[in-house]
Amino acid sequence: VPVPVPMSIPMPMAIPMSNEMAVMESGSNKGRSESSPVVASTMKNGNNSDGRLSVSVLSIYDLPESQQPLSVSMSILDQISNTDAPLARHKDRNSFKFKSSPLFVTDSLANLYKAKATLTVQYRAESNNMVASLQLDTLKIHETAWLILNLQ
């Protein structure tokens, strides 16, 4: 289940997600493995204590459920951001395209860098939700990174 997601911390970085939820750890749920592309970017604000992570979810691929997900949520340091519902279904089965509006999290750069991002593909039935995680210290500050993350 590929889901592209761009991220940014007052310094740029990109992460794509996919049947392996682009740019997150791989895994499987109920014997299924999905990924999606994610784009992450870290950015540095005017002072050294402020940071911002920006993530854009582009697509989710090969989801085990045929129903359209409600959204993708990103949770970092007790801050939660959500995408809108997918814009369209890809030609591939159970794959969806999202609007490229970025999700943002703001905190001190030191806190962000030590944190873990959790991306959740959300369905009406919570038992169908799929999750991918990424340690943010694997990203480089001021660089955009495309990631493919595994959903569980």
Tab-separated table of C-alpha atoms in Angstrom:
chain	number	residue	atom	x	y	z
A	1	VAL	CA	0.000	0.000	0.000
A	2	PRO	CA	2.180	2.845	-1.202
A	3	VAL	CA	1.316	6.279	0.157
A	4	PRO	CA	3.507	9.224	-0.752
A	5	VAL	CA	3.945	11.622	2.114
A	6	PRO	CA	6.200	14.681	2.099
A	7	MET	CA	7.585	15.918	5.456
A	8	SER	CA	9.428	19.080	6.466
A	9	ILE	CA	11.045	20.406	9.699
A	10	PRO	CA	12.001	24.051	9.305
A	11	MET	CA	14.465	22.314	7.096
A	12	PRO	CA	13.387	20.272	4.036
A	13	MET	CA	13.109	16.498	3.592
A	14	ALA	CA	10.781	14.255	1.559
A	15	ILE	CA	9.210	10.871	2.256
A	16	PRO	CA	7.158	8.718	-0.144
A	17	MET	CA	4.885	5.964	1.132
A	18	SER	CA	3.588	2.857	-0.618
A	19	ASN	CA	2.382	-0.726	-0.060
A	20	GLU	CA	5.161	-0.211	2.387
A	21	MET	CA	3.853	3.225	3.167
A	22	ALA	CA	6.618	5.211	1.576
A	23	VAL	CA	9.407	6.209	3.897
A	24	MET	CA	8.446	4.344	6.947
A	25	GLU	CA	9.328	1.029	8.414
A	26	SER	CA	8.080	-2.062	6.667
A	27	GLY	CA	5.631	-4.474	8.115
A	28	SER	CA	2.423	-6.301	7.559
A	29	ASN	CA	-1.053	-6.373	9.012
A	30	LYS	CA	-3.003	-9.576	9.209
A	31	GLY	CA	-0.478	-11.115	6.848
A	32	ARG	CA	-0.712	-8.174	4.437
A	33	SER	CA	1.976	-5.744	3.504
A	34	GLU	CA	1.236	-2.353	2.040
A	35	SER	CA	3.299	0.695	1.226
A	36	SER	CA	2.860	4.251	0.142
A	37	PRO	CA	5.137	7.127	-0.882
A	38	VAL	CA	5.768	9.951	1.535
A	39	VAL	CA	7.750	13.126	1.056
A	40	ALA	CA	9.276	14.730	4.107
A	41	SER	CA	11.135	17.956	4.460
A	42	THR	CA	12.783	19.545	7.477
A	43	MET	CA	13.238	23.256	7.739
A	44	LYS	CA	14.877	25.516	10.268
A	45	ASN	CA	13.047	28.628	11.443
A	46	GLY	CA	14.766	31.909	12.236
A	47	ASN	CA	15.984	30.758	15.659
A	48	ASN	CA	17.761	27.562	16.649
A	49	SER	CA	15.027	26.311	18.992
A	50	ASP	CA	12.153	26.139	16.529
A	51	GLY	CA	11.686	23.390	13.999
A	52	ARG	CA	8.967	22.344	11.605
A	53	LEU	CA	8.345	19.045	9.861
A	54	SER	CA	6.225	19.084	6.718
A	55	VAL	CA	4.866	15.816	5.265
A	56	SER	CA	2.866	15.297	2.068
A	57	VAL	CA	1.074	12.006	1.450
A	58	LEU	CA	0.889	11.470	-2.302
A	59	SER	CA	-0.572	7.979	-2.751
A	60	ILE	CA	-1.395	4.715	-1.027
A	61	TYR	CA	-0.977	1.470	-2.993
A	62	ASP	CA	-2.243	-2.109	-2.763
A	63	LEU	CA	-4.418	-1.665	0.294
A	64	PRO	CA	-5.978	-4.913	1.533
A	65	GLU	CA	-9.431	-3.273	1.746
A	66	SER	CA	-11.367	-2.248	-1.355
A	67	GLN	CA	-13.156	0.583	0.437
A	68	GLN	CA	-11.703	4.075	0.202
A	69	PRO	CA	-9.873	5.240	3.352
A	70	LEU	CA	-11.160	8.353	5.134
A	71	SER	CA	-7.751	10.017	5.510
A	72	VAL	CA	-4.139	9.571	6.581
A	73	SER	CA	-3.170	10.959	9.986
A	74	MET	CA	0.325	11.847	11.149
A	75	SER	CA	1.163	11.819	14.861
A	76	ILE	CA	4.410	13.269	16.223
A	77	LEU	CA	5.060	14.444	19.794
A	78	ASP	CA	1.340	14.335	20.661
A	79	GLN	CA	0.507	16.548	17.672
A	80	ILE	CA	-1.876	15.044	15.109
A	81	SER	CA	-2.537	16.245	11.552
A	82	ASN	CA	-4.902	14.684	8.996
A	83	THR	CA	-5.126	14.697	5.224
A	84	ASP	CA	-8.412	15.121	3.409
A	85	ALA	CA	-10.039	12.056	1.883
A	86	PRO	CA	-8.259	10.698	-1.215
A	87	LEU	CA	-8.882	12.633	-4.442
A	88	ALA	CA	-9.172	9.594	-6.686
A	89	ARG	CA	-8.646	5.881	-7.017
A	90	HIS	CA	-5.611	4.820	-9.072
A	91	LYS	CA	-6.070	2.372	-11.939
A	92	ASP	CA	-4.371	-0.220	-9.762
A	93	ARG	CA	-6.670	-2.040	-7.392
A	94	ASN	CA	-7.110	-0.521	-3.950
A	95	SER	CA	-4.709	2.360	-4.599
A	96	PHE	CA	-5.554	6.019	-3.947
A	97	LYS	CA	-4.158	9.444	-4.820
A	98	PHE	CA	-4.153	12.290	-2.267
A	99	LYS	CA	-4.061	16.067	-2.558
A	100	SER	CA	-0.452	17.159	-2.040
A	101	SER	CA	-1.264	19.567	0.810
A	102	PRO	CA	1.452	19.157	3.444
A	103	LEU	CA	0.865	18.213	7.074
A	104	PHE	CA	2.937	20.200	9.585
A	105	VAL	CA	4.317	19.621	13.070
A	106	THR	CA	6.181	22.364	14.927
A	107	ASP	CA	8.403	21.912	17.986
A	108	SER	CA	12.025	22.439	18.910
A	109	LEU	CA	14.355	20.896	16.364
A	110	ALA	CA	15.993	18.841	19.140
A	111	ASN	CA	12.627	17.328	20.132
A	112	LEU	CA	11.562	16.678	16.543
A	113	TYR	CA	14.814	14.976	15.670
A	114	LYS	CA	14.427	12.497	18.562
A	115	ALA	CA	10.755	11.808	17.792
A	116	LYS	CA	8.975	9.053	15.901
A	117	ALA	CA	6.360	9.824	13.237
A	118	THR	CA	3.353	7.526	13.070
A	119	LEU	CA	1.218	7.590	9.917
A	120	THR	CA	-2.190	5.902	10.033
A	121	VAL	CA	-4.454	5.112	7.086
A	122	GLN	CA	-7.889	5.592	8.629
A	123	TYR	CA	-11.087	3.741	7.748
A	124	ARG	CA	-14.633	3.958	9.119
A	125	ALA	CA	-14.019	0.601	10.809
A	126	GLU	CA	-10.967	1.277	12.999
A	127	SER	CA	-10.058	-2.416	12.913
A	128	ASN	CA	-9.047	-1.874	9.252
A	129	ASN	CA	-6.669	1.026	10.038
A	130	MET	CA	-3.068	0.538	8.910
A	131	VAL	CA	-0.002	2.101	10.523
A	132	ALA	CA	3.590	2.919	9.560
A	133	SER	CA	6.288	4.524	11.730
A	134	LEU	CA	9.543	6.353	11.100
A	135	GLN	CA	12.265	7.580	13.461
A	136	LEU	CA	12.861	11.186	12.404
A	137	ASP	CA	16.583	11.028	13.194
A	138	THR	CA	16.952	8.975	9.998
A	139	LEU	CA	16.131	12.114	7.985
A	140	LYS	CA	18.618	14.807	7.081
A	141	ILE	CA	17.915	18.408	7.994
A	142	HIS	CA	17.471	20.809	5.062
A	143	GLU	CA	17.011	17.917	2.627
A	144	THR	CA	13.892	16.645	0.956
A	145	ALA	CA	13.477	12.879	1.052
A	146	TRP	CA	10.992	10.566	-0.701
A	147	LEU	CA	10.055	7.576	1.392
A	148	ILE	CA	8.138	4.350	0.861
A	149	LEU	CA	6.719	3.047	4.114
A	150	ASN	CA	5.333	-0.361	4.997
A	151	LEU	CA	1.872	-0.362	6.504
A	152	GLN	CA	0.899	-2.824	9.171
